PDB file of C-alpha atoms in Angstrom:
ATOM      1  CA  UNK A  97      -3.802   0.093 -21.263  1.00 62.00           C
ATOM      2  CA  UNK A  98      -2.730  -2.957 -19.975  1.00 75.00           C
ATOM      3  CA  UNK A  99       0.165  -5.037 -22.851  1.00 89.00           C
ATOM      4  CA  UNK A 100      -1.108  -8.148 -21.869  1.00 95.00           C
ATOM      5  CA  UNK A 101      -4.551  -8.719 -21.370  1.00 95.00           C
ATOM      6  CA  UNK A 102      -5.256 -11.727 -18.950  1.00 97.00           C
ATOM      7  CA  UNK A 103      -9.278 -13.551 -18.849  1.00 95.00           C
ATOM      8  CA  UNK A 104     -10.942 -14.340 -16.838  1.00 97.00           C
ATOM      9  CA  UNK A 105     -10.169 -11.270 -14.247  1.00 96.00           C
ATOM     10  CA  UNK A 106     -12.432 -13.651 -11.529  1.00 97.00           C
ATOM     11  CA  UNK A 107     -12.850 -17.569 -11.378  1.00 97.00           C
ATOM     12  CA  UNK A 108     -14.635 -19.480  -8.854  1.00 97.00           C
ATOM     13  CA  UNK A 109     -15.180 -23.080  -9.438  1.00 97.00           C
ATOM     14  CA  UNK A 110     -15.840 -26.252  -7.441  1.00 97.00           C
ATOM     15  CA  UNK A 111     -12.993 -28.525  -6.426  1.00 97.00           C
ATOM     16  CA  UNK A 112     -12.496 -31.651  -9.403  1.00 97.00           C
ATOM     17  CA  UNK A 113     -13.242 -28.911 -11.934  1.00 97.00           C
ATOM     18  CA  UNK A 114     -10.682 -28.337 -15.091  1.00 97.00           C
ATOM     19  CA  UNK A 115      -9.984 -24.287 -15.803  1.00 97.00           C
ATOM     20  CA  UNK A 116      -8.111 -22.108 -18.573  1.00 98.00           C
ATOM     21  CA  UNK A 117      -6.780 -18.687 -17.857  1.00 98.00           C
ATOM     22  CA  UNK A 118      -5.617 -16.825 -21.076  1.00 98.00           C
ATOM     23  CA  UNK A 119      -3.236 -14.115 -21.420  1.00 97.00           C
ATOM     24  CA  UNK A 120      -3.259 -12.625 -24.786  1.00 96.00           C
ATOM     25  CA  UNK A 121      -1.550  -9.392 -26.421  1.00 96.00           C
ATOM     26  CA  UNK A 122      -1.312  -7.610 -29.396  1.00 94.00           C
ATOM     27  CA  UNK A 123       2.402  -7.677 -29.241  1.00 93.00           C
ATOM     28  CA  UNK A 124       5.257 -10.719 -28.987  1.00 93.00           C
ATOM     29  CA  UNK A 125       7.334 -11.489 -26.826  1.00 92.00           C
ATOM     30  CA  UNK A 126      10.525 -13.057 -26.665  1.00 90.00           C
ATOM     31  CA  UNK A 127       9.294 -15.445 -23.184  1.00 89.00           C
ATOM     32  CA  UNK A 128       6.507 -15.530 -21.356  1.00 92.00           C
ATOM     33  CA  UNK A 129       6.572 -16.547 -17.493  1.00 93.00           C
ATOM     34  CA  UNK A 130       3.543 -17.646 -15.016  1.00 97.00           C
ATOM     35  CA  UNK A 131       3.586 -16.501 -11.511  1.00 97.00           C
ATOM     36  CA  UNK A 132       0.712 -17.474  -8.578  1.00 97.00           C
ATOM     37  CA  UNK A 133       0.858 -14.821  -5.793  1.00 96.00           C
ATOM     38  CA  UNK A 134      -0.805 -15.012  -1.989  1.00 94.00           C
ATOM     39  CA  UNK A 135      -2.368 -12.131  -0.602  1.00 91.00           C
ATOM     40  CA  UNK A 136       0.560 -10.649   1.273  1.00 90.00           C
ATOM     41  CA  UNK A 137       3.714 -12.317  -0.856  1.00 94.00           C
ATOM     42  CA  UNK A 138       5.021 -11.573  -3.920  1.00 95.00           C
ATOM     43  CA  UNK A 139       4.488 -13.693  -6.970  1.00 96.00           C
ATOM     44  CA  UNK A 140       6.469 -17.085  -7.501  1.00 95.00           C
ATOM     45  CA  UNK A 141       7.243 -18.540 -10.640  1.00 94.00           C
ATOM     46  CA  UNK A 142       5.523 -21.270 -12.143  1.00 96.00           C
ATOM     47  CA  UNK A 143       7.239 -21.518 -15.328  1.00 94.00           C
ATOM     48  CA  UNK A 144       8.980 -19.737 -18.192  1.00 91.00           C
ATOM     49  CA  UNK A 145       8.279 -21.048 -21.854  1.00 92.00           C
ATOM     50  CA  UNK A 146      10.698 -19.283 -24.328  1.00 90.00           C
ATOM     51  CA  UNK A 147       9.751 -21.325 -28.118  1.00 92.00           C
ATOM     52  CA  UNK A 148       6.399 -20.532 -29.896  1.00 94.00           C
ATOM     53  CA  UNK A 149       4.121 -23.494 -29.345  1.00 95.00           C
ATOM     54  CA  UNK A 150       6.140 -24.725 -26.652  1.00 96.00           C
ATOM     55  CA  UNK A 151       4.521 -26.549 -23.857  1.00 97.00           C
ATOM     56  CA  UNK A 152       4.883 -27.125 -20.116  1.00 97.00           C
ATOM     57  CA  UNK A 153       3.446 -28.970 -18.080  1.00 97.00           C
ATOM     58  CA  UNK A 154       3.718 -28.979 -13.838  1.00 95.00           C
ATOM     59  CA  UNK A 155       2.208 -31.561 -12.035  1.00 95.00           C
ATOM     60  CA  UNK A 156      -2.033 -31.039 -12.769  1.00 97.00           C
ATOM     61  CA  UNK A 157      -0.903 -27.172 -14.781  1.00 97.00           C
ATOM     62  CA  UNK A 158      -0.198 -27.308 -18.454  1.00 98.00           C
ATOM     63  CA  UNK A 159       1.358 -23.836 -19.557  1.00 97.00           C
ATOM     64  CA  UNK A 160       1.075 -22.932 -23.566  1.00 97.00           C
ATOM     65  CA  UNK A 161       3.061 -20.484 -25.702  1.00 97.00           C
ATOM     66  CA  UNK A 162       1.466 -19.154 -28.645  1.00 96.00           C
ATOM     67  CA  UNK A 163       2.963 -19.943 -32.222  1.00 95.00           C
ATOM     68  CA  UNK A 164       3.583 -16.272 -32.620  1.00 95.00           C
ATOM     69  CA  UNK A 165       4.141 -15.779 -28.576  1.00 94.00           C
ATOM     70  CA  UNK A 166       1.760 -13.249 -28.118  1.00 96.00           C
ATOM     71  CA  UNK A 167      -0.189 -15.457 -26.065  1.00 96.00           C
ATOM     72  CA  UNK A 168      -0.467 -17.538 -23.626  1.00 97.00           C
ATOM     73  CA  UNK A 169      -2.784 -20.349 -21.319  1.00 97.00           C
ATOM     74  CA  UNK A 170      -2.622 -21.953 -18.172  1.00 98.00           C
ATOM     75  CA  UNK A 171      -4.920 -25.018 -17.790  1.00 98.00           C
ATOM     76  CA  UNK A 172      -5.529 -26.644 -14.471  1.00 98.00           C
ATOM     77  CA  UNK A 173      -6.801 -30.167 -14.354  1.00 98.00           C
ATOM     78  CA  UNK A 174      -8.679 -31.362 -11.283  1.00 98.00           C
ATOM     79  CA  UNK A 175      -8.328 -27.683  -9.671  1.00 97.00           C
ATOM     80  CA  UNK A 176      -7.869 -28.329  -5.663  1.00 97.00           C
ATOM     81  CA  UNK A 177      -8.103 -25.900  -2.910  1.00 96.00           C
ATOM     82  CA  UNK A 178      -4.307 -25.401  -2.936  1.00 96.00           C
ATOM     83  CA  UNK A 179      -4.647 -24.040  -5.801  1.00 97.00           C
ATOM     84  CA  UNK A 180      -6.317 -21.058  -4.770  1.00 97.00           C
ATOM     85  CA  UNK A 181      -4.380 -17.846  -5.739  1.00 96.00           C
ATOM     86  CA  UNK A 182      -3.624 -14.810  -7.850  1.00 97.00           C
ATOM     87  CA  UNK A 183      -2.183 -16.438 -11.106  1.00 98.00           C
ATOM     88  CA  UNK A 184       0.106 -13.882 -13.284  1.00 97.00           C
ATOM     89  CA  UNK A 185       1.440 -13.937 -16.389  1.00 97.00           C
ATOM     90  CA  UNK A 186       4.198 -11.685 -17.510  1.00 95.00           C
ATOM     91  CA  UNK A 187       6.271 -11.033 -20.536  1.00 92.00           C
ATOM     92  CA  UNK A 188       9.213 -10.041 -21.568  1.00 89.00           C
ATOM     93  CA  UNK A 189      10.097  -8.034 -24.936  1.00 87.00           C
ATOM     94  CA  UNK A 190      13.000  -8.171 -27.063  1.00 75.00           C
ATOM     95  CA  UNK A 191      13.686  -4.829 -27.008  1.00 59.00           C
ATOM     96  CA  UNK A 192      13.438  -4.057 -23.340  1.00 60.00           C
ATOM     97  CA  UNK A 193      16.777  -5.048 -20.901  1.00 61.00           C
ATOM     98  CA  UNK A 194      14.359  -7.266 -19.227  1.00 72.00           C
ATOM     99  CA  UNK A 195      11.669  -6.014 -17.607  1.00 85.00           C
ATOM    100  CA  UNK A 196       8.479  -7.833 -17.239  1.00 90.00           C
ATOM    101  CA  UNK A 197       5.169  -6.414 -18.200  1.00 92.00           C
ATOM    102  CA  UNK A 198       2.274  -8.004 -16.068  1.00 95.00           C
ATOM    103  CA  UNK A 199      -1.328  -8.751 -16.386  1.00 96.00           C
ATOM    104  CA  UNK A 200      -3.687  -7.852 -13.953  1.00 95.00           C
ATOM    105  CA  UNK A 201      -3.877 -11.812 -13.014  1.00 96.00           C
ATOM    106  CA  UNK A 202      -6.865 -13.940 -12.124  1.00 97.00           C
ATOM    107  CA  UNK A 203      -8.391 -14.508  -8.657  1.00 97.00           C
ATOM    108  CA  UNK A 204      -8.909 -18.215  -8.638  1.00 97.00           C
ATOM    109  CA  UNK A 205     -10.907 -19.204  -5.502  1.00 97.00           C
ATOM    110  CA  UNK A 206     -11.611 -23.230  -5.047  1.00 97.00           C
ATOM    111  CA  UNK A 207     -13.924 -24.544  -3.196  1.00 97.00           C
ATOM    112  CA  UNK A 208     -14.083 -27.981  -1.273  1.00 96.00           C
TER     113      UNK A 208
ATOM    114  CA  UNK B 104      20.493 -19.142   0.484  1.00 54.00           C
ATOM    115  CA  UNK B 105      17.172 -17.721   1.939  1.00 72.00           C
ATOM    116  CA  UNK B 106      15.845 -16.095  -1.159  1.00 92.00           C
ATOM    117  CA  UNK B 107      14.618 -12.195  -2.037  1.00 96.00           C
ATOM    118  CA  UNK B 108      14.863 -10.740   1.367  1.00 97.00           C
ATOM    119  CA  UNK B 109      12.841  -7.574   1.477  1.00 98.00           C
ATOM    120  CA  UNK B 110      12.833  -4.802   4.793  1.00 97.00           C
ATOM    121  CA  UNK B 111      10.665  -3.479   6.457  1.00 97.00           C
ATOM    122  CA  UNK B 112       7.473  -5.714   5.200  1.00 97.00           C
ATOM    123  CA  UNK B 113       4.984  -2.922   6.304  1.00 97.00           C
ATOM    124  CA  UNK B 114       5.730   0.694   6.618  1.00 98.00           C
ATOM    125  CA  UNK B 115       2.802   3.428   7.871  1.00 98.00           C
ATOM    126  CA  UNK B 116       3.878   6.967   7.173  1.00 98.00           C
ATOM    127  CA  UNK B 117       2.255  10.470   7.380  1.00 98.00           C
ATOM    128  CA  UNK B 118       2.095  12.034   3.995  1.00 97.00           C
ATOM    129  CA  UNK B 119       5.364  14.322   3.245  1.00 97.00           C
ATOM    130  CA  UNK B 120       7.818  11.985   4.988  1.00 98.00           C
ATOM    131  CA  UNK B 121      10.589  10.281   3.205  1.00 98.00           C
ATOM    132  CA  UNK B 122      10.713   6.725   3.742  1.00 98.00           C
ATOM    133  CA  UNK B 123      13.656   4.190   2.363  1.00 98.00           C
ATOM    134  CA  UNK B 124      12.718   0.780   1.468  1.00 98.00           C
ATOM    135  CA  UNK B 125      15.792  -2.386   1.216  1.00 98.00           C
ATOM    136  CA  UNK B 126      16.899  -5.191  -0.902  1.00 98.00           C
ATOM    137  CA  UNK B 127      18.568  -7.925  -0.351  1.00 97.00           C
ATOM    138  CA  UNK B 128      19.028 -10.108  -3.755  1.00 95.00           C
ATOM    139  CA  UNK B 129      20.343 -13.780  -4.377  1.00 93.00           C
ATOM    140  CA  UNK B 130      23.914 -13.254  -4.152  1.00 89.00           C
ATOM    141  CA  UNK B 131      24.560 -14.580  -7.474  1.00 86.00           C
ATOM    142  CA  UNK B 132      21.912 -13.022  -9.264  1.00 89.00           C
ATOM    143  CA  UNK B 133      23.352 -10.162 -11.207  1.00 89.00           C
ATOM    144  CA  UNK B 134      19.873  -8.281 -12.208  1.00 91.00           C
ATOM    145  CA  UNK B 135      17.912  -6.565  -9.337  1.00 94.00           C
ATOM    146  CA  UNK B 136      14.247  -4.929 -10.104  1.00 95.00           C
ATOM    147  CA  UNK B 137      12.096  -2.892  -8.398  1.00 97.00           C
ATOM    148  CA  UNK B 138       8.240  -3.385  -9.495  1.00 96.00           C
ATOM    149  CA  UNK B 139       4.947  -1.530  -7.551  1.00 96.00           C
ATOM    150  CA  UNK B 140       1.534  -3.616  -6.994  1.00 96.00           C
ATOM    151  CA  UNK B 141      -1.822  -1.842  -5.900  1.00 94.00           C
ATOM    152  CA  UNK B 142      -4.627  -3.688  -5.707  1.00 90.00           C
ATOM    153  CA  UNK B 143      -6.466  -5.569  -7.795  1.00 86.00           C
ATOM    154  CA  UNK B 144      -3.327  -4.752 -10.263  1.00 91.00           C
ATOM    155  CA  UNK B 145      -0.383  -6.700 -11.701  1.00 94.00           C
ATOM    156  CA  UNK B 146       2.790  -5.371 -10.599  1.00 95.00           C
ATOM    157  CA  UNK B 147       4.175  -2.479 -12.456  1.00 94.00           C
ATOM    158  CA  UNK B 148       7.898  -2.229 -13.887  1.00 93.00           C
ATOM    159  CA  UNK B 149       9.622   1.212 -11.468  1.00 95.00           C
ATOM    160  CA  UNK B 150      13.685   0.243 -12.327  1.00 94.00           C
ATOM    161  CA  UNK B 151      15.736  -1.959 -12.484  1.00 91.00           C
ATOM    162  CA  UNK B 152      20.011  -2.644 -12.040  1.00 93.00           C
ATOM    163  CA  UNK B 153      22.046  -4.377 -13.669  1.00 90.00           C
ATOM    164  CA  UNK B 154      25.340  -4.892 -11.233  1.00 90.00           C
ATOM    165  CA  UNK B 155      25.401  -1.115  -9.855  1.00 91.00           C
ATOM    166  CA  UNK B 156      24.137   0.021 -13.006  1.00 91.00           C
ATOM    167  CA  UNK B 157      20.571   1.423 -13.301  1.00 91.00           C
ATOM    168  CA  UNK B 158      19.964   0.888 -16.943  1.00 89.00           C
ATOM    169  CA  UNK B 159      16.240   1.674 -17.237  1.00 88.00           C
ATOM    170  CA  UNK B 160      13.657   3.598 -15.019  1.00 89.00           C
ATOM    171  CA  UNK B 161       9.818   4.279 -15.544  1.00 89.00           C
ATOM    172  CA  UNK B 162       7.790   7.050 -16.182  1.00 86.00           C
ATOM    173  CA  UNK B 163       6.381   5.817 -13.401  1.00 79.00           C
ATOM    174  CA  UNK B 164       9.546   6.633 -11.080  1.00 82.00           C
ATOM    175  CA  UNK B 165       8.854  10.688 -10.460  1.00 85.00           C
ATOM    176  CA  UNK B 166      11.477  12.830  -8.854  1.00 91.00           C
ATOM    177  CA  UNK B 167      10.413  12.181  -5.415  1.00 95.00           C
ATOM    178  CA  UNK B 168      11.499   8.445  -6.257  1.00 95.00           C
ATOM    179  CA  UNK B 169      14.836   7.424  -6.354  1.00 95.00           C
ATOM    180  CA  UNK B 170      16.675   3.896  -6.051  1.00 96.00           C
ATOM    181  CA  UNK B 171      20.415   2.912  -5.382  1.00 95.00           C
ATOM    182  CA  UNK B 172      22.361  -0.215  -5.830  1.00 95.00           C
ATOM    183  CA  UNK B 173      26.237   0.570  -4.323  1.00 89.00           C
ATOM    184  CA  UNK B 174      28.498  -2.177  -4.949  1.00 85.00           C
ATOM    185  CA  UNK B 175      26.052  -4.220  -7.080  1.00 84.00           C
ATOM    186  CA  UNK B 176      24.455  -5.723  -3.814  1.00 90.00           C
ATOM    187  CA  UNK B 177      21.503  -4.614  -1.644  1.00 96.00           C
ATOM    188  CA  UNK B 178      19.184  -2.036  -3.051  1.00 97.00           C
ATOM    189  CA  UNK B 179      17.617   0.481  -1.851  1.00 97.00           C
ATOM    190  CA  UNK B 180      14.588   2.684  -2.939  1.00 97.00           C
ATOM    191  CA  UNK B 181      13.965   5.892  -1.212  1.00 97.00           C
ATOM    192  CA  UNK B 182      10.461   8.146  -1.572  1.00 97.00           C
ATOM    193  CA  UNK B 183      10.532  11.748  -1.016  1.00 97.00           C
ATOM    194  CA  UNK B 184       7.260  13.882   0.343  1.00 97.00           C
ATOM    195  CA  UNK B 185       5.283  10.738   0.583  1.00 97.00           C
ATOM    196  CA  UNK B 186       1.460  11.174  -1.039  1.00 96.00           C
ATOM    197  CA  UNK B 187      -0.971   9.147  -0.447  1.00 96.00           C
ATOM    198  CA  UNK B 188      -1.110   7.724  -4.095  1.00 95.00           C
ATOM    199  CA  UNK B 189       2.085   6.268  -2.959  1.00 96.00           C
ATOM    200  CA  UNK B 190       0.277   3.643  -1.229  1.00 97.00           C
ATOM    201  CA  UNK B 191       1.017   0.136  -2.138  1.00 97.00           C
ATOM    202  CA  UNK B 192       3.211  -3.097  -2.159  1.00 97.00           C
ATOM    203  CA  UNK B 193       6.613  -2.454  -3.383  1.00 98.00           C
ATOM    204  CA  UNK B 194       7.950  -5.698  -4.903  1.00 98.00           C
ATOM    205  CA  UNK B 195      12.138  -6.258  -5.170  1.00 97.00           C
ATOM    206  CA  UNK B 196      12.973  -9.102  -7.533  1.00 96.00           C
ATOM    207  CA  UNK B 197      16.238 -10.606  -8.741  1.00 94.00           C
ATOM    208  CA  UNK B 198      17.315 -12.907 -11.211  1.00 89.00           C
ATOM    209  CA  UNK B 199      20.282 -14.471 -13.459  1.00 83.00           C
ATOM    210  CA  UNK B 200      19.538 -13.282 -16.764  1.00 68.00           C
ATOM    211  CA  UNK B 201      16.106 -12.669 -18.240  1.00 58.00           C
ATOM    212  CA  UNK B 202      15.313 -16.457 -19.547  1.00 60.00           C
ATOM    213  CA  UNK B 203      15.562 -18.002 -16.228  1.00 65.00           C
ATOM    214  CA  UNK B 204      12.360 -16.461 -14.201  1.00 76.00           C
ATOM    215  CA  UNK B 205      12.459 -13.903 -11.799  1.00 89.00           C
ATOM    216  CA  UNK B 206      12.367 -14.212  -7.423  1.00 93.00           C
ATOM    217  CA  UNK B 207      10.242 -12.003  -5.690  1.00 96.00           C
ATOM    218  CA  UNK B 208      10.403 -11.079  -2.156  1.00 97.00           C
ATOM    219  CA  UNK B 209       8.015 -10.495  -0.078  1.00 96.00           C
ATOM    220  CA  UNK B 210       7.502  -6.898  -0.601  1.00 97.00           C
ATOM    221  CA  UNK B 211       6.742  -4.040   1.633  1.00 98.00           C
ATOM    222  CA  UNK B 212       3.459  -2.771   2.062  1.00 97.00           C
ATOM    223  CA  UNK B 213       3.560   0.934   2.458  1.00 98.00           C
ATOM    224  CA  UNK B 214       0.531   3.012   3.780  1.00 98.00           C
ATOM    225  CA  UNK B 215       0.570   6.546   3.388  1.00 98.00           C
ATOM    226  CA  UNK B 216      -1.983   7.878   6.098  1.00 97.00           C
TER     227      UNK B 216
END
């Protein structure tokens, strides 16, 4: 079973549309990072939020850590075709020397 | 600096061979991971060096898997008796502490025929 649970698995919208991807887990975690990955790369970071309730925000993406960070959202305002991409979030525990667990990301596909 | 620089990016072997995959970190970045990504799958934690020190390794990393990190540099990770279960993108990361974020390379795509 997966420690962090990431929804929707699939998401294909229309460019101008606004999106939410959750990430949520039954466990906390001491920061929580965002990663978009193309077919073929490995994943780059987005951003790392560290404080319960903290917010980020990059350009059209707003990032949100849960009060009791053991969850997460990334919201994309006026999605583009750019923005097309496996988006992963990833955790780290307290109690591991750290090592991230990942979600099993969502496919976002945008269309023009 | 160029970033995560990972070698070879695609490897096709015939099951049972041994294959060796490298590493090259940020050169100040003092934590070096290895991580495993099949598809449709987040990538999945195999070790991970801190300096030359492997301080933790997955269940995940079986006997036939083993990784190396002389001098606190380059890594490398070496498969025994390749299966074909082995198949997938092995990710190399490195970072500065665990607050800052994580760089990935590119990975290597291995193909066990």
């Amino acid at each position: 079973t997966q420690l962090l649970e990431q929804s929707p698995q699939f998401l294909s919208i229309q460019e101008g549309e606004n999106l939410t991807v959750y990430c949520n887990s039954s466990s906390v975690f001491s920061s929580l990072q965002w990663y978009r990955q193309e077919p073929g790369e490995g994943p780059v970071l987005l951003v790392t939020v560290v404080t319960g309730g903290e917010v980020k925000k990059l350009k059209r993406l707003t990032f949100q850590f849960g009060d009791a960070r053991k969850d997460s959202s990334l919201h994309i305002t006026a999605a583009q075709p750019g923005d097309t991409g496996l988006y992963l979030c990833a955790g780290i525990r307290g109690s591991t020397l750290g090592r991230l667990y990942f979600g099993r990301g969502t496919q976002l596909t945008v269309w023009p | 600096d160029t970033g995560v620089s990972q070698d070879p990016r695609h490897k096709i072997t015939k099951r049972g061979q041994n294959v060796t995959f490298r590493c090259d970190p940020i050169s100040e970045h003092n934590r070096l991971y290895w991580y495993r990504q099949t598809l449709g799958q987040g990538p999945e934690f195999l070790t991970y060096f801190q300096n030359e020190a492997q301080l933790e390794k997955s269940r995940l990393l079986s006997d036939r898997f083993s990784a190396e990190r002389p001098k606190g540099s380059f890594s490398t990770l070496e498969i025994q008796r390749t299966e074909q279960g082995d198949s997938a993108m092995y990710l190399c990361a490195s970072s500065f502490g665990q607050v800052y974020g994580y760089t990935f390379g590119s990975g290597t795509r291995l193909t066990v025929v």
